[in-house]
Amino acid sequence: MSRTKVALLGAGFIADIHVESYHRFVPDAEIVAVFTRKADRAEAFAKKNYIDRWFSDLDQAIAESGCDVVDVCLPNFLHHRTVLTAARAGKHVIIEKPIALNLEEADEMIAACRGANRKLMYAEELCFAPKYERVRKLVNEGAVGKIFQMRQCEKHSGPHSDWFYDVDQSGGGALMDMGCHGIAWFRWMLGGQPKTLSVYAHMQGGLIHQGRTRGEVNSICIVEFESGAIGVAENSWAKQGGMDDRVEVYGDGGVVYADLFLGNSALTYSDKGYGYAMEKAGSTKGWTFTIFEEAFNQGYPQELKHFIECVREDKQPLVTGEDGRAVLEIMNAAYHSARTGQKVRLPFQSKVKRPIELWLG
Amino acid sequence: MSRTKVALLGAGFIADIHVESYHRFVPDAEIVAVFTRKADRAEAFAKKNYIDRWFSDLDQAIAESGCDVVDVCLPNFLHHRTVLTAARAGKHVIIEKPIALNLEEADEMIAACRGANRKLMYAEELCFAPKYERVRKLVNEGAVGKIFQMRQCEKHSGPHSDWFYDVDQSGGGALMDMGCHGIAWFRWMLGGQPKTLSVYAHMQGGLIHQGRTRGEVNSICIVEFESGAIGVAENSWAKQGGMDDRVEVYGDGGVVYADLFLGNSALTYSDKGYGYAMEKAGSTKGWTFTIFEEAFNQGYPQELKHFIECVREDKQPLVTGEDGRAVLEIMNAAYHSARTGQKVRLPFQSKVKRPIELWLG
Amino acid sequence: MSRTKVALLGAGFIADIHVESYHRFVPDAEIVAVFTRKADRAEAFAKKNYIDRWFSDLDQAIAESGCDVVDVCLPNFLHHRTVLTAARAGKHVIIEKPIALNLEEADEMIAACRGANRKLMYAEELCFAPKYERVRKLVNEGAVGKIFQMRQCEKHSGPHSDWFYDVDQSGGGALMDMGCHGIAWFRWMLGGQPKTLSVYAHMQGGLIHQGRTRGEVNSICIVEFESGAIGVAENSWAKQGGMDDRVEVYGDGGVVYADLFLGNSALTYSDKGYGYAMEKAGSTKGWTFTIFEEAFNQGYPQELKHFIECVREDKQPLVTGEDGRAVLEIMNAAYHSARTGQKVRLPFQSKVKRPIELWLG
Amino acid sequence: MSRTKVALLGAGFIADIHVESYHRFVPDAEIVAVFTRKADRAEAFAKKNYIDRWFSDLDQAIAESGCDVVDVCLPNFLHHRTVLTAARAGKHVIIEKPIALNLEEADEMIAACRGANRKLMYAEELCFAPKYERVRKLVNEGAVGKIFQMRQCEKHSGPHSDWFYDVDQSGGGALMDMGCHGIAWFRWMLGGQPKTLSVYAHMQGGLIHQGRTRGEVNSICIVEFESGAIGVAENSWAKQGGMDDRVEVYGDGGVVYADLFLGNSALTYSDKGYGYAMEKAGSTKGWTFTIFEEAFNQGYPQELKHFIECVREDKQPLVTGEDGRAVLEIMNAAYHSARTGQKVRLPFQSKVKRPIELWLG
């Protein structure tokens, strides 16, 4: 059986991680093409990564690459258009977070893929991160009893690319960029599709990115589920010292703490510094927490491998467009809450183009 | 100069810690008497701790013990009456948290001590815990820049004495019992008397103490200060595995994490178990985190030594009745928020007898 | 190109890990047969792991399974005979540690594979453990300057199978079983084939396995290399609380600490316990360190994948029979040192059948 | 009862720690004088620390300060002469490690104090460090069963004062300076006066102090006791990144790990840096481990308080000159072992002036 052909759409930070993941861990997939808007960057990316074809036109990349699958690693505002095009062209789709800028877009994307009988996987890697999956399994074994509180933090000093700071392109700041992980993970831990009752959020703008973005730079959300459990998502673009991704699970019979970066790292002291410690770590002089197998530990290879299997074996992905939509709905409610100072009940309908409008007004 | 005479009011868990602290670290103080309601317990406590006199009548203890100072380690509902009596008798007062059941009581207590020209110290030990004080000092040096978020957790599996579970005696549950620490510490970190803008809280009842208390068993509060900084206080009576007391401070120039229990402990594996690992640790078989100098690391001796110095040198305590009142006001607002699902703005007036009525209605 | 056919020789603890590793991470390999001495165990293992053929006769397994490669997961005393048979049959060989019972055997095994023009890989997984490889890379970048000391610990409460305790079958105790890892890793960190100057060892017998084995139950070795660097290998079958595998690297410009078990784990507290925390963890009630992706984090899949690549692409394995022999020579010298109380200089010639005879006399 | 009068002999790094310890934690003692060789430094030290008198003549300091006690914080080569003078003058003595340059000196010092009926305490602070004392207590409760191995590390990047590097003044390098702690602590853990069977040591010179000292810069010793337990002391002046002081205790029923610096610290990330993180930490930019109550956590106040109590209540100190002598004997044997490459049996007689001569020859 031949390998599944993937067109990689995007050539930024996350595309690099996907390439590494396919090459090292997903032998059944083959990246046949890459797209990015600048032709020379597309070519350079392709050559560096042994990809045969490159495109600077999105429609062509989808139509002419001969791909079975598109892997969407593009800025948020391009998600909707890309998925619609891909579905029409009969491609399966895996899409990076967040699913779209608004719920209407998400609904259309889901409908388009369903109508074309194509798979739409929402690429939430935390549902595949092996340490967190270990946590989930022991929770499912009853190790900590019934969950009453979870916490997930995802914090660093700000994204790689400028488009994130432009809320017209991104739809929001730190919550939109990173809070989607925590919210998706809470749902995952509670069985996949728990009923969400409400969300409360507090947001702070400016901070170290004053003048650079109108988006929230630091946020905290409390998501309340039908079981009574709450999930506390803390997200920041203002946290110095490298990436922080950690979880806490409190049950009536125990607790679990897990941490993907500091908690997996080698502890290094270097007088002179060295090449790389972890995502956004900054200087490597003095003490650093040196992470290894960064992509694997975050679940990217496992997630992509799962999707390729779903395509090849015609299975339903474990995390779907509907999950992406549910996360987006909760984020919408969170922005509204940050504006009103009130807990917002779900379901939450909203017609805004971009979630952050619900906060900024 | 002779030693300052202390009457210890109370003979429970916290009184034990105060006795150890005085005896080992406060040579200028002398415990001259102990009071607890049951005469035989009073006598036993006194004898065990080499205290000359014991009382089972509170008024007598204050009036006849010859003390300069009363140290109030009594259930919450007795705080008001005790401090008024002590002030009238011309005694200086140090009082365990929370200051009182309601703001009216607090105001009367503060007024009584002021009227009698006696000192009233609010015994918030986290303002003296040496590791947290180290954190505060480096923050004040500018190590992490301007604070935008703090977190303080204080969690265990529930209090020692039954009166805590009776909200008529305690005034509330996990927030009232433990949230006062985080809230006081946020204020302390922001200079002592920062203006508090608002508080939001979510509370859960029942859990592992179902049927035992009407109080909240798990709570999270977001306190917003005028600087824009927020403090997140997480408190639980449902957290298994022993005491958790930890802080995180996020500034625009760095972060600090500190932890009084796991973070100070020796890591032990014992096949057979041993005597004691830490507060509420449960079994000591298998892996445990063995804490040392538990009182010192939480700041009790330093707090008591400071108070005795204030009395002897006629100085103003660093943490006063007014601070206790400010914490209580924020907790009142938190209970109200937990009921309404809304962020509650400060100042917050309330006439309830007990804070928890604002939540339970 | 078809998959490389592997005959798995052995069906114990380590064979399980190899099967998991091949299945999940080495798509170019196919396990075509398994051998173990008891026919019913062979069949059960094969069926559980979807292996088509099973053998209870070693020679048949090698001759009739149609394999390209044999993967030797057998008790130490069978290594020599197995590799000679495999080489004669024209099979490539990957062999678990230690390479053999004595140097003469090792020499014959190396010669047999060389004579048959077959590859012989010494399966030292620590040379592939991703966290330790991360450490090696940063050391090679100069992060810690020139190494002057290393430490590697490998400790647990004793092996799974009874044959380990019988020194006639194993050749030695904790050093023979686990010290080979540290010694191989020191050599690897120093470039692969550093000249070894001397070794000193101290050994203890009995302890928790009193009456069960004549082998050493706890050992410490100091290996001195030509560069002046020393490696300290600490190994134990008497360490409670689960597997410990950790390294320290001291250079004149820095240090690195890394830990494969506690240092990668989720921290769990469970009232009731749960299924599995880590290798030899014992009870899972109370606090445990829950490891994830145990095989991956120890380097087994990476090691096996490397070997299959070497076979398919006709490359020299990074760790060879000669390395296994060098480690065995150092262990021999260590046993001699433990007897004499003297640092033993390398090269060290010895005619003993089993290393432990050099200690026991 | 008036306070016990202490003459502090020395004004270097350790004298600072003693002053802080007396002032904050030993109310029954009063530092009445300080001696250091340079008059202006003596005066400055005295004034900074509110000490009434200062001396630049050692004999005068002892004779004229009116002290009850001398606290010897002087370079090693002055220990013998100082203690003899003090004993003759009828002073009690507490002396920093190591007790003396050679066994003959130690014997004379012990005899002099005994002859004068004065106390001689050997100031091994690890016997008082509260975390390590917690470990000792749980070991004594049987928590880890019978000890078969201990490890103690004491490592940093080199001492403060130049005299340490001059082996004529110090008598040795990293082992002499820091190994005394581990060796004393092993004995302490085994009940105080266990019979020592043998010692083996490996030493390295040069490293980061090439050309600066002839002393060993890195060392490892294996001390074997009659019970069969071994203690592994690792000591370094070449370890970057700040002080390391940690212990491991392995028993047949469990293990304990404890760490005085990293293991007690707050974890800080600072963009700009701050004043002080821990002993010899170097830069405070980036990640640092911020220690608090450094003297208390190492046991200095507890040690000094104990000595003052012994003097006041005429009790035998828990750690005596004889213990200092025993440690010195083991260190002598270690230097001899490092030269010969052989395990050296105790008792070990030697007539060298300085231990390091046994290594350098």
mmCIF file with all atom_site columns, N, CA and C in Angstrom, chain A residues 24 27 131 134 141 143 253-257 263-271 275-276 291 296 305, chain C residues 24 27 131 134 141 143 253-257 263-271 275-276 291 296 305:
data_model
loop_
_atom_site.group_PDB
_atom_site.id
_atom_site.type_symbol
_atom_site.label_atom_id
_atom_site.label_alt_id
_atom_site.label_comp_id
_atom_site.label_asym_id
_atom_site.label_entity_id
_atom_site.label_seq_id
_atom_site.pdbx_PDB_ins_code
_atom_site.Cartn_x
_atom_site.Cartn_y
_atom_site.Cartn_z
_atom_site.occupancy
_atom_site.B_iso_or_equiv
_atom_site.pdbx_formal_charge
_atom_site.auth_seq_id
_atom_site.auth_comp_id
_atom_site.auth_asym_id
_atom_site.auth_atom_id
_atom_site.pdbx_PDB_model_num
ATOM 1   N N  . ARG A 1 24  ? 10.187 11.448 10.903 1.00 0.00 ? 24  ARG A N  1
ATOM 2   C CA . ARG A 1 24  ? 10.773 10.533 11.867 1.00 0.00 ? 24  ARG A CA 1
ATOM 3   C C  . ARG A 1 24  ? 9.792  9.482  12.378 1.00 0.00 ? 24  ARG A C  1
ATOM 4   N N  . PRO A 1 27  ? 5.835  6.793  8.997  1.00 0.00 ? 27  PRO A N  1
ATOM 5   C CA . PRO A 1 27  ? 6.359  6.236  7.749  1.00 0.00 ? 27  PRO A CA 1
ATOM 6   C C  . PRO A 1 27  ? 5.286  6.058  6.679  1.00 0.00 ? 27  PRO A C  1
ATOM 7   N N  . LYS A 1 131 ? 2.999  12.116 28.002 1.00 0.00 ? 131 LYS A N  1
ATOM 8   C CA . LYS A 1 131 ? 2.943  12.251 29.468 1.00 0.00 ? 131 LYS A CA 1
ATOM 9   C C  . LYS A 1 131 ? 1.518  12.573 29.912 1.00 0.00 ? 131 LYS A C  1
ATOM 10  N N  . ARG A 1 134 ? -0.550 9.555  29.627 1.00 0.00 ? 134 ARG A N  1
ATOM 11  C CA . ARG A 1 134 ? -0.305 8.694  30.792 1.00 0.00 ? 134 ARG A CA 1
ATOM 12  C C  . ARG A 1 134 ? -1.158 9.148  31.965 1.00 0.00 ? 134 ARG A C  1
ATOM 13  N N  . GLU A 1 141 ? -8.274 4.956  35.155 1.00 0.00 ? 141 GLU A N  1
ATOM 14  C CA . GLU A 1 141 ? -8.192 3.772  36.020 1.00 0.00 ? 141 GLU A CA 1
ATOM 15  C C  . GLU A 1 141 ? -8.753 4.039  37.408 1.00 0.00 ? 141 GLU A C  1
ATOM 16  N N  . ALA A 1 143 ? -7.312 6.312  39.521 1.00 0.00 ? 143 ALA A N  1
ATOM 17  C CA . ALA A 1 143 ? -6.208 6.599  40.447 1.00 0.00 ? 143 ALA A CA 1
ATOM 18  C C  . ALA A 1 143 ? -6.483 7.802  41.339 1.00 0.00 ? 143 ALA A C  1
ATOM 19  N N  . GLY A 1 253 ? -9.889 11.352 45.184 1.00 0.00 ? 253 GLY A N  1
ATOM 20  C CA . GLY A 1 253 ? -9.033 10.282 45.691 1.00 0.00 ? 253 GLY A CA 1
ATOM 21  C C  . GLY A 1 253 ? -7.558 10.489 45.418 1.00 0.00 ? 253 GLY A C  1
ATOM 22  N N  . GLY A 1 254 ? -7.169 11.678 44.989 1.00 0.00 ? 254 GLY A N  1
ATOM 23  C CA . GLY A 1 254 ? -5.746 11.894 44.725 1.00 0.00 ? 254 GLY A CA 1
ATOM 24  C C  . GLY A 1 254 ? -5.497 13.063 43.791 1.00 0.00 ? 254 GLY A C  1
ATOM 25  N N  . VAL A 1 255 ? -4.245 13.244 43.461 1.00 0.00 ? 255 VAL A N  1
ATOM 26  C CA . VAL A 1 255 ? -3.834 14.338 42.570 1.00 0.00 ? 255 VAL A CA 1
ATOM 27  C C  . VAL A 1 255 ? -2.749 13.840 41.626 1.00 0.00 ? 255 VAL A C  1
ATOM 28  N N  . VAL A 1 256 ? -2.629 14.517 40.491 1.00 0.00 ? 256 VAL A N  1
ATOM 29  C CA . VAL A 1 256 ? -1.498 14.287 39.588 1.00 0.00 ? 256 VAL A CA 1
ATOM 30  C C  . VAL A 1 256 ? -0.984 15.624 39.114 1.00 0.00 ? 256 VAL A C  1
ATOM 31  N N  . TYR A 1 257 ? 0.333  15.737 39.064 1.00 0.00 ? 257 TYR A N  1
ATOM 32  C CA . TYR A 1 257 ? 0.999  16.896 38.484 1.00 0.00 ? 257 TYR A CA 1
ATOM 33  C C  . TYR A 1 257 ? 1.872  16.409 37.334 1.00 0.00 ? 257 TYR A C  1
ATOM 34  N N  . GLY A 1 263 ? 9.607  19.695 33.603 1.00 0.00 ? 263 GLY A N  1
ATOM 35  C CA . GLY A 1 263 ? 9.454  18.377 34.210 1.00 0.00 ? 263 GLY A CA 1
ATOM 36  C C  . GLY A 1 263 ? 10.049 17.236 33.407 1.00 0.00 ? 263 GLY A C  1
ATOM 37  N N  . ASN A 1 264 ? 10.494 17.484 32.205 1.00 0.00 ? 264 ASN A N  1
ATOM 38  C CA . ASN A 1 264 ? 11.127 16.437 31.398 1.00 0.00 ? 264 ASN A CA 1
ATOM 39  C C  . ASN A 1 264 ? 12.592 16.733 31.132 1.00 0.00 ? 264 ASN A C  1
ATOM 40  N N  . SER A 1 265 ? 13.063 17.858 31.582 1.00 0.00 ? 265 SER A N  1
ATOM 41  C CA . SER A 1 265 ? 14.331 18.371 31.073 1.00 0.00 ? 265 SER A CA 1
ATOM 42  C C  . SER A 1 265 ? 15.539 17.830 31.810 1.00 0.00 ? 265 SER A C  1
ATOM 43  N N  . ALA A 1 266 ? 16.684 17.940 31.156 1.00 0.00 ? 266 ALA A N  1
ATOM 44  C CA . ALA A 1 266 ? 17.964 17.825 31.852 1.00 0.00 ? 266 ALA A CA 1
ATOM 45  C C  . ALA A 1 266 ? 18.272 19.204 32.419 1.00 0.00 ? 266 ALA A C  1
ATOM 46  N N  . LEU A 1 267 ? 18.904 19.224 33.569 1.00 0.00 ? 267 LEU A N  1
ATOM 47  C CA . LEU A 1 267 ? 19.236 20.493 34.208 1.00 0.00 ? 267 LEU A CA 1
ATOM 48  C C  . LEU A 1 267 ? 20.699 20.803 33.923 1.00 0.00 ? 267 LEU A C  1
ATOM 49  N N  . THR A 1 268 ? 20.936 21.933 33.253 1.00 0.00 ? 268 THR A N  1
ATOM 50  C CA . THR A 1 268 ? 22.261 22.241 32.748 1.00 0.00 ? 268 THR A CA 1
ATOM 51  C C  . THR A 1 268 ? 22.762 23.563 33.318 1.00 0.00 ? 268 THR A C  1
ATOM 52  N N  . TYR A 1 269 ? 24.031 23.607 33.682 1.00 0.00 ? 269 TYR A N  1
ATOM 53  C CA . TYR A 1 269 ? 24.677 24.891 33.955 1.00 0.00 ? 269 TYR A CA 1
ATOM 54  C C  . TYR A 1 269 ? 25.824 25.027 32.974 1.00 0.00 ? 269 TYR A C  1
ATOM 55  N N  . SER A 1 270 ? 25.822 26.105 32.237 1.00 0.00 ? 270 SER A N  1
ATOM 56  C CA . SER A 1 270 ? 26.852 26.315 31.235 1.00 0.00 ? 270 SER A CA 1
ATOM 57  C C  . SER A 1 270 ? 27.431 27.712 31.349 1.00 0.00 ? 270 SER A C  1
ATOM 58  N N  . ASP A 1 271 ? 28.731 27.764 31.553 1.00 0.00 ? 271 ASP A N  1
ATOM 59  C CA . ASP A 1 271 ? 29.415 29.053 31.598 1.00 0.00 ? 271 ASP A CA 1
ATOM 60  C C  . ASP A 1 271 ? 29.297 29.820 30.288 1.00 0.00 ? 271 ASP A C  1
ATOM 61  N N  . GLY A 1 275 ? 23.698 25.724 22.176 1.00 0.00 ? 275 GLY A N  1
ATOM 62  C CA . GLY A 1 275 ? 22.815 26.085 21.074 1.00 0.00 ? 275 GLY A CA 1
ATOM 63  C C  . GLY A 1 275 ? 21.360 26.335 21.394 1.00 0.00 ? 275 GLY A C  1
ATOM 64  N N  . TYR A 1 276 ? 20.747 25.438 22.124 1.00 0.00 ? 276 TYR A N  1
ATOM 65  C CA . TYR A 1 276 ? 19.292 25.487 22.242 1.00 0.00 ? 276 TYR A CA 1
ATOM 66  C C  . TYR A 1 276 ? 18.886 24.726 23.486 1.00 0.00 ? 276 TYR A C  1
ATOM 67  N N  . ILE A 1 291 ? 15.378 20.624 27.189 1.00 0.00 ? 291 ILE A N  1
ATOM 68  C CA . ILE A 1 291 ? 14.365 19.656 26.810 1.00 0.00 ? 291 ILE A CA 1
ATOM 69  C C  . ILE A 1 291 ? 14.907 18.797 25.666 1.00 0.00 ? 291 ILE A C  1
ATOM 70  N N  . PHE A 1 296 ? 7.993  15.143 20.092 1.00 0.00 ? 296 PHE A N  1
ATOM 71  C CA . PHE A 1 296 ? 7.439  13.887 20.606 1.00 0.00 ? 296 PHE A CA 1
ATOM 72  C C  . PHE A 1 296 ? 6.761  14.099 21.954 1.00 0.00 ? 296 PHE A C  1
ATOM 73  N N  . LYS A 1 305 ? 0.394  10.805 13.182 1.00 0.00 ? 305 LYS A N  1
ATOM 74  C CA . LYS A 1 305 ? 0.309  9.376  12.887 1.00 0.00 ? 305 LYS A CA 1
ATOM 75  C C  . LYS A 1 305 ? -1.134 8.887  13.019 1.00 0.00 ? 305 LYS A C  1
ATOM 76  N N  . ARG C 1 24  ? 5.974  -0.500 17.380 1.00 0.00 ? 24  ARG C N  1
ATOM 77  C CA . ARG C 1 24  ? 5.522  0.890  17.361 1.00 0.00 ? 24  ARG C CA 1
ATOM 78  C C  . ARG C 1 24  ? 6.478  1.809  16.621 1.00 0.00 ? 24  ARG C C  1
ATOM 79  N N  . PRO C 1 27  ? 9.185  0.407  11.640 1.00 0.00 ? 27  PRO C N  1
ATOM 80  C CA . PRO C 1 27  ? 8.316  -0.148 10.591 1.00 0.00 ? 27  PRO C CA 1
ATOM 81  C C  . PRO C 1 27  ? 9.069  -0.985 9.567  1.00 0.00 ? 27  PRO C C  1
ATOM 82  N N  . LYS C 1 131 ? 17.065 11.504 26.181 1.00 0.00 ? 131 LYS C N  1
ATOM 83  C CA . LYS C 1 131 ? 17.478 12.547 27.136 1.00 0.00 ? 131 LYS C CA 1
ATOM 84  C C  . LYS C 1 131 ? 18.993 12.526 27.314 1.00 0.00 ? 131 LYS C C  1
ATOM 85  N N  . ARG C 1 134 ? 20.582 13.928 24.302 1.00 0.00 ? 134 ARG C N  1
ATOM 86  C CA . ARG C 1 134 ? 20.522 15.402 24.365 1.00 0.00 ? 134 ARG C CA 1
ATOM 87  C C  . ARG C 1 134 ? 21.683 15.932 25.204 1.00 0.00 ? 134 ARG C C  1
ATOM 88  N N  . GLU C 1 141 ? 28.804 20.166 22.128 1.00 0.00 ? 141 GLU C N  1
ATOM 89  C CA . GLU C 1 141 ? 28.804 21.584 21.735 1.00 0.00 ? 141 GLU C CA 1
ATOM 90  C C  . GLU C 1 141 ? 29.707 22.420 22.631 1.00 0.00 ? 141 GLU C C  1
ATOM 91  N N  . ALA C 1 143 ? 29.068 22.824 25.966 1.00 0.00 ? 143 ALA C N  1
ATOM 92  C CA . ALA C 1 143 ? 28.260 23.483 26.999 1.00 0.00 ? 143 ALA C CA 1
ATOM 93  C C  . ALA C 1 143 ? 28.878 23.400 28.388 1.00 0.00 ? 143 ALA C C  1
ATOM 94  N N  . GLY C 1 253 ? 33.514 23.788 32.580 1.00 0.00 ? 253 GLY C N  1
ATOM 95  C CA . GLY C 1 253 ? 32.678 24.940 32.254 1.00 0.00 ? 253 GLY C CA 1
ATOM 96  C C  . GLY C 1 253 ? 31.212 24.756 32.591 1.00 0.00 ? 253 GLY C C  1
ATOM 97  N N  . GLY C 1 254 ? 30.880 23.730 33.356 1.00 0.00 ? 254 GLY C N  1
ATOM 98  C CA . GLY C 1 254 ? 29.473 23.555 33.697 1.00 0.00 ? 254 GLY C CA 1
ATOM 99  C C  . GLY C 1 254 ? 29.144 22.144 34.132 1.00 0.00 ? 254 GLY C C  1
ATOM 100 N N  . VAL C 1 255 ? 27.879 21.920 34.373 1.00 0.00 ? 255 VAL C N  1
ATOM 101 C CA . VAL C 1 255 ? 27.392 20.602 34.795 1.00 0.00 ? 255 VAL C CA 1
ATOM 102 C C  . VAL C 1 255 ? 26.062 20.304 34.118 1.00 0.00 ? 255 VAL C C  1
ATOM 103 N N  . VAL C 1 256 ? 25.747 19.019 34.016 1.00 0.00 ? 256 VAL C N  1
ATOM 104 C CA . VAL C 1 256 ? 24.410 18.601 33.572 1.00 0.00 ? 256 VAL C CA 1
ATOM 105 C C  . VAL C 1 256 ? 23.955 17.450 34.459 1.00 0.00 ? 256 VAL C C  1
ATOM 106 N N  . TYR C 1 257 ? 22.684 17.505 34.832 1.00 0.00 ? 257 TYR C N  1
ATOM 107 C CA . TYR C 1 257 ? 22.045 16.418 35.556 1.00 0.00 ? 257 TYR C CA 1
ATOM 108 C C  . TYR C 1 257 ? 20.861 15.923 34.721 1.00 0.00 ? 257 TYR C C  1
ATOM 109 N N  . GLY C 1 263 ? 12.906 11.919 36.918 1.00 0.00 ? 263 GLY C N  1
ATOM 110 C CA . GLY C 1 263 ? 13.033 13.188 36.203 1.00 0.00 ? 263 GLY C CA 1
ATOM 111 C C  . GLY C 1 263 ? 12.139 13.334 34.994 1.00 0.00 ? 263 GLY C C  1
ATOM 112 N N  . ASN C 1 264 ? 11.458 12.302 34.591 1.00 0.00 ? 264 ASN C N  1
ATOM 113 C CA . ASN C 1 264 ? 10.525 12.407 33.464 1.00 0.00 ? 264 ASN C CA 1
ATOM 114 C C  . ASN C 1 264 ? 9.081  12.182 33.890 1.00 0.00 ? 264 ASN C C  1
ATOM 115 N N  . SER C 1 265 ? 8.879  11.895 35.139 1.00 0.00 ? 265 SER C N  1
ATOM 116 C CA . SER C 1 265 ? 7.599  11.324 35.535 1.00 0.00 ? 265 SER C CA 1
ATOM 117 C C  . SER C 1 265 ? 6.547  12.376 35.832 1.00 0.00 ? 265 SER C C  1
ATOM 118 N N  . ALA C 1 266 ? 5.303  11.930 35.815 1.00 0.00 ? 266 ALA C N  1
ATOM 119 C CA . ALA C 1 266 ? 4.222  12.680 36.445 1.00 0.00 ? 266 ALA C CA 1
ATOM 120 C C  . ALA C 1 266 ? 4.226  12.304 37.919 1.00 0.00 ? 266 ALA C C  1
ATOM 121 N N  . LEU C 1 267 ? 3.879  13.248 38.759 1.00 0.00 ? 267 LEU C N  1
ATOM 122 C CA . LEU C 1 267 ? 3.864  12.996 40.195 1.00 0.00 ? 267 LEU C CA 1
ATOM 123 C C  . LEU C 1 267 ? 2.420  12.757 40.611 1.00 0.00 ? 267 LEU C C  1
ATOM 124 N N  . THR C 1 268 ? 2.171  11.567 41.158 1.00 0.00 ? 268 THR C N  1
ATOM 125 C CA . THR C 1 268 ? 0.798  11.134 41.420 1.00 0.00 ? 268 THR C CA 1
ATOM 126 C C  . THR C 1 268 ? 0.607  10.819 42.895 1.00 0.00 ? 268 THR C C  1
ATOM 127 N N  . TYR C 1 269 ? -0.511 11.218 43.436 1.00 0.00 ? 269 TYR C N  1
ATOM 128 C CA . TYR C 1 269 ? -0.923 10.714 44.745 1.00 0.00 ? 269 TYR C CA 1
ATOM 129 C C  . TYR C 1 269 ? -2.250 10.001 44.561 1.00 0.00 ? 269 TYR C C  1
ATOM 130 N N  . SER C 1 270 ? -2.293 8.761  44.973 1.00 0.00 ? 270 SER C N  1
ATOM 131 C CA . SER C 1 270 ? -3.505 7.976  44.788 1.00 0.00 ? 270 SER C CA 1
ATOM 132 C C  . SER C 1 270 ? -3.871 7.261  46.077 1.00 0.00 ? 270 SER C C  1
ATOM 133 N N  . ASP C 1 271 ? -5.064 7.533  46.545 1.00 0.00 ? 271 ASP C N  1
ATOM 134 C CA . ASP C 1 271 ? -5.576 6.851  47.741 1.00 0.00 ? 271 ASP C CA 1
ATOM 135 C C  . ASP C 1 271 ? -5.675 5.342  47.541 1.00 0.00 ? 271 ASP C C  1
ATOM 136 N N  . GLY C 1 275 ? -2.689 0.952  38.292 1.00 0.00 ? 275 GLY C N  1
ATOM 137 C CA . GLY C 1 275 ? -2.074 -0.224 37.705 1.00 0.00 ? 275 GLY C CA 1
ATOM 138 C C  . GLY C 1 275 ? -0.566 -0.299 37.743 1.00 0.00 ? 275 GLY C C  1
ATOM 139 N N  . TYR C 1 276 ? 0.098  0.750  37.322 1.00 0.00 ? 276 TYR C N  1
ATOM 140 C CA . TYR C 1 276 ? 1.533  0.646  37.074 1.00 0.00 ? 276 TYR C CA 1
ATOM 141 C C  . TYR C 1 276 ? 2.135  2.043  37.112 1.00 0.00 ? 276 TYR C C  1
ATOM 142 N N  . ILE C 1 291 ? 5.925  7.046  35.271 1.00 0.00 ? 291 ILE C N  1
ATOM 143 C CA . ILE C 1 291 ? 6.705  7.225  34.054 1.00 0.00 ? 291 ILE C CA 1
ATOM 144 C C  . ILE C 1 291 ? 5.810  6.944  32.844 1.00 0.00 ? 291 ILE C C  1
ATOM 145 N N  . PHE C 1 296 ? 10.702 4.084  25.099 1.00 0.00 ? 296 PHE C N  1
ATOM 146 C CA . PHE C 1 296 ? 11.213 5.201  24.288 1.00 0.00 ? 296 PHE C CA 1
ATOM 147 C C  . PHE C 1 296 ? 12.215 6.030  25.091 1.00 0.00 ? 296 PHE C C  1
ATOM 148 N N  . LYS C 1 305 ? 15.884 0.515  15.880 1.00 0.00 ? 305 LYS C N  1
ATOM 149 C CA . LYS C 1 305 ? 15.725 1.170  14.580 1.00 0.00 ? 305 LYS C CA 1
ATOM 150 C C  . LYS C 1 305 ? 17.092 1.400  13.934 1.00 0.00 ? 305 LYS C C  1
#
